[in-house]
Tab-separated table of N, CA and C in Angstrom:
chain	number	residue	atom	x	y	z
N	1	UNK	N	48.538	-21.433	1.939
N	1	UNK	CA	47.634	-20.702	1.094
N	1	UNK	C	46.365	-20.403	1.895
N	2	UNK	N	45.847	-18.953	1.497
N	2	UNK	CA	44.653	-19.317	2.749
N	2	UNK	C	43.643	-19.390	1.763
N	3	UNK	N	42.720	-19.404	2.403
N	3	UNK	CA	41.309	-19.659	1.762
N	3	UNK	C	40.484	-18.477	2.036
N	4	UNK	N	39.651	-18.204	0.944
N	4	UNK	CA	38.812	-17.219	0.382
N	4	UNK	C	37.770	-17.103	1.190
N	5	UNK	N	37.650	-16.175	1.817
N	5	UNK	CA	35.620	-16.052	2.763
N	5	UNK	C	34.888	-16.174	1.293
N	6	UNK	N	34.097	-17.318	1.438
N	6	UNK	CA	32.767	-17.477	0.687
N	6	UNK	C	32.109	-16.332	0.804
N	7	UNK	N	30.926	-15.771	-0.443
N	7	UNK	CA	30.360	-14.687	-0.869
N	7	UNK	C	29.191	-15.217	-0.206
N	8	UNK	N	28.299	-14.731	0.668
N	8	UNK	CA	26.869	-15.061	1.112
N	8	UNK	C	25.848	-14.155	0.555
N	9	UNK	N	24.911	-15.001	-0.369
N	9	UNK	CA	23.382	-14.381	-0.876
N	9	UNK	C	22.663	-14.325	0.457
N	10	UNK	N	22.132	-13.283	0.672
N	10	UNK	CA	20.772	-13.087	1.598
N	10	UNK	C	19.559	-12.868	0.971
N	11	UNK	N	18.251	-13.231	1.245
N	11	UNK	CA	16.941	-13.237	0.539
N	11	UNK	C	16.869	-11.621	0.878
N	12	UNK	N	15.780	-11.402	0.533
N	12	UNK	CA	15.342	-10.078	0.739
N	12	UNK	C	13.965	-10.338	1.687
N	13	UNK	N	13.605	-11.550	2.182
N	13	UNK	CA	13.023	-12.291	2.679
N	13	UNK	C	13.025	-12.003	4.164
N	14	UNK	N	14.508	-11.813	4.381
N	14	UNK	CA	14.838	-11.763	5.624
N	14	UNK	C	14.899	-10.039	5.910
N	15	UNK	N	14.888	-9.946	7.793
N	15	UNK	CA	15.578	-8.341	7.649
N	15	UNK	C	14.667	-9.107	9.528
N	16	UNK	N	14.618	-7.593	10.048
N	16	UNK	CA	14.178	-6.814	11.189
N	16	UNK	C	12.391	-7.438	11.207
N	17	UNK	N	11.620	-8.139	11.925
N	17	UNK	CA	10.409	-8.395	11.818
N	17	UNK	C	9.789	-8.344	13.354
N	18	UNK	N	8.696	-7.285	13.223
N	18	UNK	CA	8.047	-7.124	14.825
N	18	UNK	C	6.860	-7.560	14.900
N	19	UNK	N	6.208	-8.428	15.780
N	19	UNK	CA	5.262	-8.884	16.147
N	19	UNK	C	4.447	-8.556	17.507
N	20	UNK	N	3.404	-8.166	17.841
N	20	UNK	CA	3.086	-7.912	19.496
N	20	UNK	C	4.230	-7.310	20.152
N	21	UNK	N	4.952	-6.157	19.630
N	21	UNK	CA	5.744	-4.952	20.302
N	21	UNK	C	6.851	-5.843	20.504
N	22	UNK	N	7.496	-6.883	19.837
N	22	UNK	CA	8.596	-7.094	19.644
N	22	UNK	C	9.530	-7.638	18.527
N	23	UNK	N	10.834	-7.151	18.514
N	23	UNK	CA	11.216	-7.528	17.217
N	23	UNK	C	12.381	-8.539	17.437
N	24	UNK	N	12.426	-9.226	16.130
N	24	UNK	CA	13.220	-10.303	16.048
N	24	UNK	C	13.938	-10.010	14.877
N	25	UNK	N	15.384	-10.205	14.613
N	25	UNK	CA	15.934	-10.989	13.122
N	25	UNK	C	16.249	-12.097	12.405
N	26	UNK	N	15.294	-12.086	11.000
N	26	UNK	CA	15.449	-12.775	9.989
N	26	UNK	C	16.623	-12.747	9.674
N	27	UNK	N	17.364	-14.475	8.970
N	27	UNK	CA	18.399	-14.099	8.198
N	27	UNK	C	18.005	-15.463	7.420
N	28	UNK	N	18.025	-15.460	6.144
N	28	UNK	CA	18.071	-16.517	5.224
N	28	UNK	C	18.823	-16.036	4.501
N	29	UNK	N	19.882	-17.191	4.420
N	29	UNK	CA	20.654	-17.136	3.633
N	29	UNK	C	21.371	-18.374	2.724
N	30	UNK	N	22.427	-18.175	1.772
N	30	UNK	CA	22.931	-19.411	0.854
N	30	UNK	C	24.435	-18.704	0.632
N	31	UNK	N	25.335	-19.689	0.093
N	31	UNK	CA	26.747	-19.368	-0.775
N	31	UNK	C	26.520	-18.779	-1.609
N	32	UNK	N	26.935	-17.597	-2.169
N	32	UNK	CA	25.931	-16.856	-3.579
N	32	UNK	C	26.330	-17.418	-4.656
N	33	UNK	N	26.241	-17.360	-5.578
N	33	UNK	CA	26.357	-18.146	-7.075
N	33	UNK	C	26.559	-19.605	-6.640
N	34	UNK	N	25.418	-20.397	-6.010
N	34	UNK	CA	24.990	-21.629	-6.255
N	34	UNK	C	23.825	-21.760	-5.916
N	35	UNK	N	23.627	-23.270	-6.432
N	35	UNK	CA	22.385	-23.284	-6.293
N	35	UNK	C	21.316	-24.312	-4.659
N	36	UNK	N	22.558	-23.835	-3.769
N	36	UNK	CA	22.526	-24.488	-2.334
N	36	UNK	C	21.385	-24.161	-1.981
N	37	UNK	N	20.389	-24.800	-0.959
N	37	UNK	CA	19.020	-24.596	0.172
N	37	UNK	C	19.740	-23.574	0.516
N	38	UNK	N	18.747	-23.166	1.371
N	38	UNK	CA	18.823	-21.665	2.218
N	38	UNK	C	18.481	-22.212	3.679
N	39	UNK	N	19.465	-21.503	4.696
N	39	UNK	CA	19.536	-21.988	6.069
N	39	UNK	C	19.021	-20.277	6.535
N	40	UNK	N	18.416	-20.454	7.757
N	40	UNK	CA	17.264	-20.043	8.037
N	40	UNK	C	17.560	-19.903	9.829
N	41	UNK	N	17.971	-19.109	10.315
N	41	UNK	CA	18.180	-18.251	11.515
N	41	UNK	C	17.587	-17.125	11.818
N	42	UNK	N	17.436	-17.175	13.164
N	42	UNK	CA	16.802	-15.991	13.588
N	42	UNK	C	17.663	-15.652	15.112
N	43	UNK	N	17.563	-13.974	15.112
N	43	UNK	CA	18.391	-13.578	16.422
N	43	UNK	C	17.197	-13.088	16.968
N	44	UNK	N	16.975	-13.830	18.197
N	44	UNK	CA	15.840	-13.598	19.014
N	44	UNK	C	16.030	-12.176	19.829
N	45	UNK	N	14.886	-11.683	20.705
N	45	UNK	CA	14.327	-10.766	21.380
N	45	UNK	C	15.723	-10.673	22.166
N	46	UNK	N	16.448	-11.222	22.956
N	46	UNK	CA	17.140	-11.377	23.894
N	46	UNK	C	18.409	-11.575	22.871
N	47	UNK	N	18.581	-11.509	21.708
N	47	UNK	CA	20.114	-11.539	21.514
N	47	UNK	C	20.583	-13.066	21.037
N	48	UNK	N	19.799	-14.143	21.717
N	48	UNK	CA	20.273	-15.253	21.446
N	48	UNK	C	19.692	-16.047	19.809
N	49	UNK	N	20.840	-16.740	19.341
N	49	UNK	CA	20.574	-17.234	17.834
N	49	UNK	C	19.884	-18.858	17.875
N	50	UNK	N	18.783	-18.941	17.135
N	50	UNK	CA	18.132	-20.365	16.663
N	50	UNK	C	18.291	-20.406	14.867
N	51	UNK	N	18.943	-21.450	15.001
N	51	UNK	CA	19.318	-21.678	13.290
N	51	UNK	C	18.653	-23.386	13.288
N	52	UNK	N	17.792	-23.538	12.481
N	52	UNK	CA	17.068	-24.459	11.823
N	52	UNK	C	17.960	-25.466	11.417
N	53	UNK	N	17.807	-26.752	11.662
N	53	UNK	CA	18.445	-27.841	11.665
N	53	UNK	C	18.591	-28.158	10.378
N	54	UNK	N	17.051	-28.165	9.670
N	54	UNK	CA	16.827	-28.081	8.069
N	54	UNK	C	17.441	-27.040	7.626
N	55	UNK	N	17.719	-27.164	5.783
N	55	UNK	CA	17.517	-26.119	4.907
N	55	UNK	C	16.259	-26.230	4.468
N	56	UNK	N	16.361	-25.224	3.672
N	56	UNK	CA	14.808	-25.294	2.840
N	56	UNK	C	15.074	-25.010	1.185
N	57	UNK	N	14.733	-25.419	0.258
N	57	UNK	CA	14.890	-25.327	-1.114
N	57	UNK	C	14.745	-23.549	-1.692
N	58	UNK	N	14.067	-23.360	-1.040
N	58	UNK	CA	13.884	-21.514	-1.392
N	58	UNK	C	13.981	-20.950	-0.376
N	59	UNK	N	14.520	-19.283	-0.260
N	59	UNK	CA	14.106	-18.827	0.696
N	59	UNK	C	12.682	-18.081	1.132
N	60	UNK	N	11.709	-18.675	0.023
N	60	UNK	CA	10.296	-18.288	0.659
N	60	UNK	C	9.487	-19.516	1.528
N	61	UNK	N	9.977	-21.143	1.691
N	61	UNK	CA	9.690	-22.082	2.082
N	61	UNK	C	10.462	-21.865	4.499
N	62	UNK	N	11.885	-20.830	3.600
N	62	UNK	CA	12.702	-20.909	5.037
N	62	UNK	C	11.456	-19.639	5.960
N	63	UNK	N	11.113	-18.622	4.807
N	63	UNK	CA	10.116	-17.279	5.612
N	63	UNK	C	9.263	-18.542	6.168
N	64	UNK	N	8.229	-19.080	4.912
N	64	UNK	CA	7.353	-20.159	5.653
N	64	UNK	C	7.027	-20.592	7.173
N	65	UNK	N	8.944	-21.186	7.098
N	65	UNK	CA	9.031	-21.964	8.274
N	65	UNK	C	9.055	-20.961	9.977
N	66	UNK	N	9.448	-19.746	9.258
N	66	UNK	CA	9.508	-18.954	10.416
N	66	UNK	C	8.021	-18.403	10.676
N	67	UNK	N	7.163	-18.060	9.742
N	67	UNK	CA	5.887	-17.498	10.211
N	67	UNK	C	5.097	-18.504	10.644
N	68	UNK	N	5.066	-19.774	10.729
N	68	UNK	CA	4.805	-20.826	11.452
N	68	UNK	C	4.807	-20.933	12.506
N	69	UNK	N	6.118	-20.841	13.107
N	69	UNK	CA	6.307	-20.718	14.409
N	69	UNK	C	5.593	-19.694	14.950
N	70	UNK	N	5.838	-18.760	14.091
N	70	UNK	CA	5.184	-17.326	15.104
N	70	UNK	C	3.890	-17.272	15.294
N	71	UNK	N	3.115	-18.315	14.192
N	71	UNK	CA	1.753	-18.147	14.855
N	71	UNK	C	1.459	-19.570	15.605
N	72	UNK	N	2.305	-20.458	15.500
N	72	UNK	CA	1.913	-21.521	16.799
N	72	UNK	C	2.220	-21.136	17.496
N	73	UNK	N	3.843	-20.419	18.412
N	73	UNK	CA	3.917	-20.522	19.583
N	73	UNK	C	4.425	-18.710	19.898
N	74	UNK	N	4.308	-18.184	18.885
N	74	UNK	CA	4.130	-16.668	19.175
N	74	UNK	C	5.878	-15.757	18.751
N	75	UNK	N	5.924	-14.794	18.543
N	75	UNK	CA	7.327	-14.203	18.764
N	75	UNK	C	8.137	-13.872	19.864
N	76	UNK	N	7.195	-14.272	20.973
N	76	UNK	CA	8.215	-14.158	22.245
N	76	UNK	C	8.821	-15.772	22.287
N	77	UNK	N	8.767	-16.983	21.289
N	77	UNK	CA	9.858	-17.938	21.200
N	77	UNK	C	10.706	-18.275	21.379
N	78	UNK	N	11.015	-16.942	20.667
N	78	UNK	CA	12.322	-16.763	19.899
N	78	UNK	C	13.499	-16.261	21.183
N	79	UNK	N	13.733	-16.679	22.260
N	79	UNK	CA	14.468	-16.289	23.344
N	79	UNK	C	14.794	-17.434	24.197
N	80	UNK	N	16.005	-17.230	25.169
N	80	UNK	CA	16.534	-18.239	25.793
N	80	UNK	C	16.181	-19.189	26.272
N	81	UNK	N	15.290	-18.468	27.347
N	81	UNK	CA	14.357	-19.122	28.012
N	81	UNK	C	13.039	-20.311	27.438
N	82	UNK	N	12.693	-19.984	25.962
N	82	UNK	CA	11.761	-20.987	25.434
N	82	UNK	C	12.109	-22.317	25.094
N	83	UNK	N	11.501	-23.379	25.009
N	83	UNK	CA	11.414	-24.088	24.632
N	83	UNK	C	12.290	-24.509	23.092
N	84	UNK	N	13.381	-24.826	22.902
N	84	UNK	CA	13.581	-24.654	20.802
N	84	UNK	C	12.867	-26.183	20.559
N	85	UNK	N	11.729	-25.537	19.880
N	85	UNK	CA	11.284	-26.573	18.797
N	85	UNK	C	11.350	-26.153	17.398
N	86	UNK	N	12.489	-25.325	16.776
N	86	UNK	CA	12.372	-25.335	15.988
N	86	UNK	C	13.399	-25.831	14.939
């Protein structure tokens, strides 16, 4: 028997976000019709993915966690080469 691809809710939270002439993607997301945290990825400048170890209870706590970063350690982070502290 196979199994069903799960339905994924995305916030509206998330999308395309540019900072100092570069852009990054948001994705927050959950299983749709529950009431699961929202996991919280981003596809950096360079292509490469950082997905948050945490969930977060909403997806305005997961935006939170991302505009955080961007103003401690900037939107060029978000790429291979940095440091992941997130």
């Amino acid at each position: 028997m196979a199994i069903p691809d799960p339905k994924i809710e995305h916030s509206p939270l998330g999308g395309a976000i540019t900072r100092d002439g570069h852009t990054v993607t948001v994705h927050i997301y959950r299983f749709a019709g529950t009431k699961d945290e929202w996991t919280l990825e981003v596809v950096g400048i360079d292509r490469s993915h950082i997905v948050w170890d945490e969930t977060f209870e909403s997806d305005l706590n997961a935006y939170e966690a991302f505009e955080r970063v961007v103003v401690e350690d900037g939107i060029k982070s978000f790429t291979e080469d940095a440091p992941a502290g997130h």
